Short mmCIF file of C-alpha atoms in Angstrom, two decimals:
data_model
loop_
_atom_site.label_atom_id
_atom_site.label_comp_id
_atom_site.label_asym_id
_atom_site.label_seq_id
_atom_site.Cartn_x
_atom_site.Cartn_y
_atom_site.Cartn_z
CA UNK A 1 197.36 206.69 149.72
CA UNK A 2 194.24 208.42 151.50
CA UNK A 3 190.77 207.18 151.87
CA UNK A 4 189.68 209.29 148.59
CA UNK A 5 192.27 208.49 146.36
CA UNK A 6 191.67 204.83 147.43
CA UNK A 7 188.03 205.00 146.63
CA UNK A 8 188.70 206.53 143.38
CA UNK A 9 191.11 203.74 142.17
CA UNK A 10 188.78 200.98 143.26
CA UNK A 11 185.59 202.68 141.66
CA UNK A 12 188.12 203.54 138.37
CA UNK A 13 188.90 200.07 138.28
CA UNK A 14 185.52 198.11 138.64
CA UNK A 15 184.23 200.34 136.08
CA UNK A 16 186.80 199.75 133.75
CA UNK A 17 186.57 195.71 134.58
CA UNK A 18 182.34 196.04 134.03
CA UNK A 19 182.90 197.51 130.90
CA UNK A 20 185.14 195.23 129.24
CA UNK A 21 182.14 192.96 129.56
CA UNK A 22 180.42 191.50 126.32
CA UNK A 23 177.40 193.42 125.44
CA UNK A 24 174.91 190.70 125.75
CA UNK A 25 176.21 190.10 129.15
CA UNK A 26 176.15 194.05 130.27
CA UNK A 27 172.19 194.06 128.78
CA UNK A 28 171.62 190.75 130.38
CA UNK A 29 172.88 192.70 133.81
CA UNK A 30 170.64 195.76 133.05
CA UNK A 31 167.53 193.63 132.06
CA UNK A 32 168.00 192.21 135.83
CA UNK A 33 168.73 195.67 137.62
CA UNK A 34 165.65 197.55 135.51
CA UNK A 35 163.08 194.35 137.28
CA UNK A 36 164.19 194.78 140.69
CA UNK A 37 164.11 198.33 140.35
CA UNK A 38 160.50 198.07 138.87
CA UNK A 39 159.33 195.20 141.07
CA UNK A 40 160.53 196.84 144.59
CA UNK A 41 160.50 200.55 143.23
CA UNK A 42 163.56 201.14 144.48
CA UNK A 43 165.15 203.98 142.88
CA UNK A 44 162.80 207.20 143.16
CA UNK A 45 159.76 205.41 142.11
CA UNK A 46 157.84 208.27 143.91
CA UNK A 47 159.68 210.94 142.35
CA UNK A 48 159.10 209.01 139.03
CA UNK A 49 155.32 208.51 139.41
CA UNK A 50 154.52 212.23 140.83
CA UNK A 51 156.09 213.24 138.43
CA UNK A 52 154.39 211.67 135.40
CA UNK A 53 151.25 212.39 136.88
CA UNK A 54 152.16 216.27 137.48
CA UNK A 55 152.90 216.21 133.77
CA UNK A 56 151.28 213.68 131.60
CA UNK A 57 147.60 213.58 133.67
CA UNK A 58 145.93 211.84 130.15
CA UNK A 59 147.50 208.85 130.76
CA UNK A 60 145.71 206.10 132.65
CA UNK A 61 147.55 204.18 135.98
CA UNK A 62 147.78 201.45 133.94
CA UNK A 63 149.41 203.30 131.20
CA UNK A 64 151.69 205.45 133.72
CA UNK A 65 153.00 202.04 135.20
CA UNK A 66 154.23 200.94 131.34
CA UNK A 67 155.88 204.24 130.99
CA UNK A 68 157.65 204.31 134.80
CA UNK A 69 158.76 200.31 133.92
CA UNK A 70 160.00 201.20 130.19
CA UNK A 71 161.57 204.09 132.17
CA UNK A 72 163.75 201.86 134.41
CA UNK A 73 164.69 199.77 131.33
CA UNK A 74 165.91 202.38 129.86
CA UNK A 75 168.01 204.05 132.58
CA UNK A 76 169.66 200.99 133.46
CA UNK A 77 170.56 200.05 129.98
CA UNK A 78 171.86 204.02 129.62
CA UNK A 79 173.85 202.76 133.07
CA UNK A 80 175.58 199.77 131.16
CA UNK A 81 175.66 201.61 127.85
CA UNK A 82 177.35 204.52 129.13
CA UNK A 83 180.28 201.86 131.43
CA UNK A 84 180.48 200.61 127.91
CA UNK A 85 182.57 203.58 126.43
CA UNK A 86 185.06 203.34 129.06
CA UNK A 87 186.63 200.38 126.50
CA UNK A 88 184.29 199.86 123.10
CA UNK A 89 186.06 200.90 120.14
CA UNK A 90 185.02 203.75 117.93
CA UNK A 91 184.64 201.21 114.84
CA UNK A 92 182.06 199.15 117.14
CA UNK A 93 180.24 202.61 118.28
CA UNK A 94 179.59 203.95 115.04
CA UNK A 95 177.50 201.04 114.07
CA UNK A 96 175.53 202.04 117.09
CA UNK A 97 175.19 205.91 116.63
CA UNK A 98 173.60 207.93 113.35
CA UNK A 99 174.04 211.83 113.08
CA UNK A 100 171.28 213.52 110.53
CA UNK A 101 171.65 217.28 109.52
CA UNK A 102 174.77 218.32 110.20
CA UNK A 103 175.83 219.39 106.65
CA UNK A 104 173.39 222.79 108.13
CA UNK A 105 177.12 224.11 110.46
CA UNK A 106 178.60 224.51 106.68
CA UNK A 107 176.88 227.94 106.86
CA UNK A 108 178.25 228.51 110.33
CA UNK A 109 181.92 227.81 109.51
CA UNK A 110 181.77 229.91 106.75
CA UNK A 111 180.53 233.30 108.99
CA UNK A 112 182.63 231.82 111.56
CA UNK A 113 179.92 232.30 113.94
CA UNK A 114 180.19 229.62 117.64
CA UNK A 115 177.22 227.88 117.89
CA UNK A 116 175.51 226.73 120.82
CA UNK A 117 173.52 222.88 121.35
CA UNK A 118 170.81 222.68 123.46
CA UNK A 119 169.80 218.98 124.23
CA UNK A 120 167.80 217.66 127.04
CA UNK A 121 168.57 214.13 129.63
CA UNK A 122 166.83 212.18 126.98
CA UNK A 123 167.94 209.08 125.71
CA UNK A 124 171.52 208.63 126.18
CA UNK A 125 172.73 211.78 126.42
CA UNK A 126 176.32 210.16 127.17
CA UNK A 127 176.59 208.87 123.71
CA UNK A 128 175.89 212.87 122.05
CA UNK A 129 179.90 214.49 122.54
CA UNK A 130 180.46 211.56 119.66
CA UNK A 131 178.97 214.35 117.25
CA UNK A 132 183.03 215.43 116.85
CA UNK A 133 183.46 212.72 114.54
CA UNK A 134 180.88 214.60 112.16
CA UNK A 135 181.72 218.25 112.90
CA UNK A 136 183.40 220.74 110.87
CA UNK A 137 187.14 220.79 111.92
CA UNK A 138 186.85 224.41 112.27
CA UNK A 139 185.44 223.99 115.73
CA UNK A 140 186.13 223.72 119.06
CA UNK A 141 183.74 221.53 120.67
CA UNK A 142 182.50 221.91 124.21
CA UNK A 143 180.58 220.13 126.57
CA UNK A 144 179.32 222.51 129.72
CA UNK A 145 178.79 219.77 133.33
CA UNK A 146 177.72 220.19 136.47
CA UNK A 147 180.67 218.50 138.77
CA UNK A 148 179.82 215.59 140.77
CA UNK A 149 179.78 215.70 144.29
CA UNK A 150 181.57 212.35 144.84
CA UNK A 151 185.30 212.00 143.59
CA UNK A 152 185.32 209.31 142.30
CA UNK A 153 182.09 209.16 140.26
CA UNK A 154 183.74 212.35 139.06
CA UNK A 155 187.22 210.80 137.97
CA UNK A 156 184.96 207.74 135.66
CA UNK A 157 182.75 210.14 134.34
CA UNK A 158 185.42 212.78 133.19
CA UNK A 159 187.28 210.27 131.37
CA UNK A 160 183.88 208.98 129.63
CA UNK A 161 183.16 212.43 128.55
CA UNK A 162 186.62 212.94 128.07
CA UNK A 163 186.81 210.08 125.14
CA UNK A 164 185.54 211.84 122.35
CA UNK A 165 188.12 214.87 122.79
CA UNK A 166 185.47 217.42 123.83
CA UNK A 167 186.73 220.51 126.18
CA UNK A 168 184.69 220.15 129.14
CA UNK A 169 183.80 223.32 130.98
CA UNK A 170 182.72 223.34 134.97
CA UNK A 171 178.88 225.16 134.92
CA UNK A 172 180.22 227.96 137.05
CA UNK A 173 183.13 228.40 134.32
CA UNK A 174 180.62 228.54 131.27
CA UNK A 175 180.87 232.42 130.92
CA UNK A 176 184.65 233.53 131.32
CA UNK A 177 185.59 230.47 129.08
CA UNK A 178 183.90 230.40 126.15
CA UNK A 179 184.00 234.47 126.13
CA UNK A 180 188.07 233.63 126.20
CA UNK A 181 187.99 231.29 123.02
CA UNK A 182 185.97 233.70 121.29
CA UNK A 183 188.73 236.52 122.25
CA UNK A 184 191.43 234.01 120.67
CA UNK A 185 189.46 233.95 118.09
CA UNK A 186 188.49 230.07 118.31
CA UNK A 187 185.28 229.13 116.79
CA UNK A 188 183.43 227.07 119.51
CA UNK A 189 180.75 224.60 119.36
CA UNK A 190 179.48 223.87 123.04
CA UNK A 191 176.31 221.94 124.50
CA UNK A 192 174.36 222.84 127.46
CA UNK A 193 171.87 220.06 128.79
CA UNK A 194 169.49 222.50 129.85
CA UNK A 195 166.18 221.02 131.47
CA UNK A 196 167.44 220.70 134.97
CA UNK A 197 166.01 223.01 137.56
CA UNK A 198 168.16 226.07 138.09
CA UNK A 199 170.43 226.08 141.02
CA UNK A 200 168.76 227.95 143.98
CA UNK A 201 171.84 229.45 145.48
CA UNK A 202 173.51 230.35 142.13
CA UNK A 203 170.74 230.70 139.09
CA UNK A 204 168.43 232.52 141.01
CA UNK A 205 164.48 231.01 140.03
CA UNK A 206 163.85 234.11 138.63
CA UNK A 207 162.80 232.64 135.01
CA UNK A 208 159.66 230.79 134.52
CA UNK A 209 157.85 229.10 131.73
CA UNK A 210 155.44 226.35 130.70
CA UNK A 211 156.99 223.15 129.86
CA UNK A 212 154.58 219.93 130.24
CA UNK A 213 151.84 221.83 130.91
CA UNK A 214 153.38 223.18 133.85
CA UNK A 215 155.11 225.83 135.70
CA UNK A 216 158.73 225.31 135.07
CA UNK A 217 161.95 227.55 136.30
CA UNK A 218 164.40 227.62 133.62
CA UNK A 219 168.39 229.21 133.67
CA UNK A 220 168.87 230.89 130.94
CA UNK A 221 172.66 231.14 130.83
CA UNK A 222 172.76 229.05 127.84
CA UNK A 223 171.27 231.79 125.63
CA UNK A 224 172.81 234.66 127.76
CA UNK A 225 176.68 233.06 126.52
CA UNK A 226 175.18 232.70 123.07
CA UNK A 227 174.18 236.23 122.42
CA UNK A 228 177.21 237.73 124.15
CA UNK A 229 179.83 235.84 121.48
CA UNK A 230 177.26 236.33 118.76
CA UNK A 231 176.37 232.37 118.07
CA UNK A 232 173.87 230.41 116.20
CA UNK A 233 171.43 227.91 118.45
CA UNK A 234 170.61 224.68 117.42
CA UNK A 235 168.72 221.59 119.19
CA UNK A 236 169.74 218.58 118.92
CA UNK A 237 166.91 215.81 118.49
CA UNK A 238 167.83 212.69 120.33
CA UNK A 239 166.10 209.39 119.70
CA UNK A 240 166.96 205.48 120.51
CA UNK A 241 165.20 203.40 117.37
CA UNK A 242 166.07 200.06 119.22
CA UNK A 243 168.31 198.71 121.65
CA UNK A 244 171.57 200.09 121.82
CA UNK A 245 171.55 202.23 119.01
CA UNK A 246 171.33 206.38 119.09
CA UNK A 247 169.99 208.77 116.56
CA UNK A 248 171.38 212.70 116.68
CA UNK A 249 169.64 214.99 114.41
CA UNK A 250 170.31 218.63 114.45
CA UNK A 251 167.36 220.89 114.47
CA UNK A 252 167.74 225.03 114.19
CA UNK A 253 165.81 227.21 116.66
CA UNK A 254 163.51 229.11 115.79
CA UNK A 255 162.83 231.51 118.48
CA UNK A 256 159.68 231.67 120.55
CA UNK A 257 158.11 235.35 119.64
CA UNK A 258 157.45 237.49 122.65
CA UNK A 259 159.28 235.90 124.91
CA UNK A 260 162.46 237.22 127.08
CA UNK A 261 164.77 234.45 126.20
CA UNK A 262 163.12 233.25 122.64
CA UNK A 263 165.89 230.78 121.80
CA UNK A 264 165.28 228.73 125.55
CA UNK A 265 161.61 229.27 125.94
CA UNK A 266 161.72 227.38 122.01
CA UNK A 267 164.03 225.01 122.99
CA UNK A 268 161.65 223.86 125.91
CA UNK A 269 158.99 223.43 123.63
CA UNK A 270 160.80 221.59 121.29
CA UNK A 271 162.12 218.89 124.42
CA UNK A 272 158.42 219.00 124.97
CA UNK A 273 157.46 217.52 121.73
CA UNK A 274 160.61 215.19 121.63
CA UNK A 275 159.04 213.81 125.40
CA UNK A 276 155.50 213.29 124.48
CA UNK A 277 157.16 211.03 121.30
CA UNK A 278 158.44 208.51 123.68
CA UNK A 279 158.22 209.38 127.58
CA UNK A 280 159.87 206.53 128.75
CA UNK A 281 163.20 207.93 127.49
CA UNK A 282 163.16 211.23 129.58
CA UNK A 283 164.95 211.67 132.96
CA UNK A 284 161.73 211.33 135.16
CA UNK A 285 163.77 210.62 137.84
CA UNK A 286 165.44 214.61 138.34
CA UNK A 287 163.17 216.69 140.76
CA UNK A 288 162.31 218.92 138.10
CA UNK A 289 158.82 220.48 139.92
CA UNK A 290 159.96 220.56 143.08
CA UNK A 291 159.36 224.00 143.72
CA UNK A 292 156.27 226.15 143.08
CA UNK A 293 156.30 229.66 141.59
CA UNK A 294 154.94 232.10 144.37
CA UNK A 295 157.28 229.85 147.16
CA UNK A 296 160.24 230.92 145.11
CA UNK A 297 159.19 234.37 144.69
CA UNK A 298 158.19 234.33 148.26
CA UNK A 299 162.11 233.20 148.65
CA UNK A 300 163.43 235.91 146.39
CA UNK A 301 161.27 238.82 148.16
CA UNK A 302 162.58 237.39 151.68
CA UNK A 303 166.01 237.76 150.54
CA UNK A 304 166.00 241.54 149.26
CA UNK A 305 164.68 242.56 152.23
#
């Protein structure tokens, strides 16, 4: 056995051993990792804190702190929550997850029209591919992922995702697969996570926007899929009421008028609002500013020439 496939098996198994744990005892863990995190700032604090103040300037130091420590409670418990469906049964999971507006894809089955999610890294957005136990049987559902660069984060994650009997589709592979299923005439549901900043190599920063209040590339290959195989855009709205528990409510978009790609620049917005509900529940911790406008044209021009 090489070093990789070593890795992998050790990695595949603690994970599987952590999340056989009780509940209690996983939140009891996370409860413990979110302090020390908080206390000695050790996971991207900066990152965390520039960013905050980059986009939410109104709120106070004192107020920013609460938000950056609810922020660390909440990724850890996403952490434990998300180890958790390598073994909790679906009975046990439903009592944890509530799906609202749904009954709207009715109207979508019936043109037999795909239909494309966009949701955001808010909340746990591990928990959302266990929408299939709601949807229409009619579709396919998709999940679209950017790989992991470690193997054997890769191998855990791909058999969380995996769970819920999603097709998951490789970012670069977005395009030539779901234009295939719509040529064999399969009617596909698919999500893209879409508030990460564009690849610099392969989505060129071309597209810009305001999200936050600020300056913000987008990739809009999301809405570029959807209009090729003719599909229907929808947001989904995700909220934690307490502890544990997820809410998924399906939203329609309506698109943003004079605007090159209406259905993302809306979709933004509508993150936006879902953000400024509860900030502590947003990825903070992505380095979503990290490049300025005129830099990245400066990059662009440098390149053509």
């Amino acid at each position: 056995m090489d070093k990789q496939r070593l890795k992998t098996s050790i990695v595949t198994a603690l994970a599987e051993g952590a999340s056989r744990l009780p509940m209690p005892v996983l939140y009891g863990i996370s409860s413990g990792l979110s302090a020390l995190m908080s206390r000695f700032r050790i996971y991207r604090y900066k990152v965390i804190e520039d960013n905050l103040r980059k986009a939410m300037p109104e709120l106070s130091d004192r107020e920013r702190k609460k938000v950056i420590k609810r922020y660390y409670g909440h990724l850890a418990d996403s952490i434990v929550e998300t180890l958790k469906l390598l073994s909790i049964s679906d009975k046990e999971l439903k009592e944890k997850v509530e799906f609202h507006g749904f009954e709207q894809l009715d109207a979508d089955v019936a043109a037999g029209r795909p239909v494309i999610l966009y949701l955001g890294h808010y909340g746990n957005w591990e928990l959302v591919p266990a929408i299939t136990w709601v949807l229409p049987k009619e579709f396919t559902c998709a999940q679209i992922y950017r790989p992991f660069s470690d193997g054997a984060s890769s191998e855990v994650m791909y058999r969380i995702r995996n769970r819920f009997g999603a097709l998951n589709i490789p970012q670069r592979q977005a395009f030539r697969t779901l234009v295939r299923l719509k040529n064999e005439g399969k009617q596909t549901i698919t999500g893209f996570i879409a508030d990460q900043r564009p690849n610099e190599g392969g989505d060129r920063l071309q597209h810009w926007t305001t999200f936050m209040g600020l300056d913000t590339p987008f990739a809009p290959g999301g809405e570029e899929i959807g209009n090729r195989i003719g599909a229907r855009f929808y947001y989904l709205d995700v909220d934690s009421p307490k502890r544990g528990h997820c809410s998924i409510t399906l939203v329609p978009i309506v698109p943003a008028e004079g605007e090159e790609y209406p259905y993302t620049v809306a979709y933004m917005r509508m993150l936006e609002k879902t953000i400024r509900r509860n900030p502590a529940l947003w990825l903070w911790s992505h380095k979503r500013w990290s490049i300025q406008r005129h830099k990245a044209d400066a990059n662009e021009n440098d390149k053509t020439t």
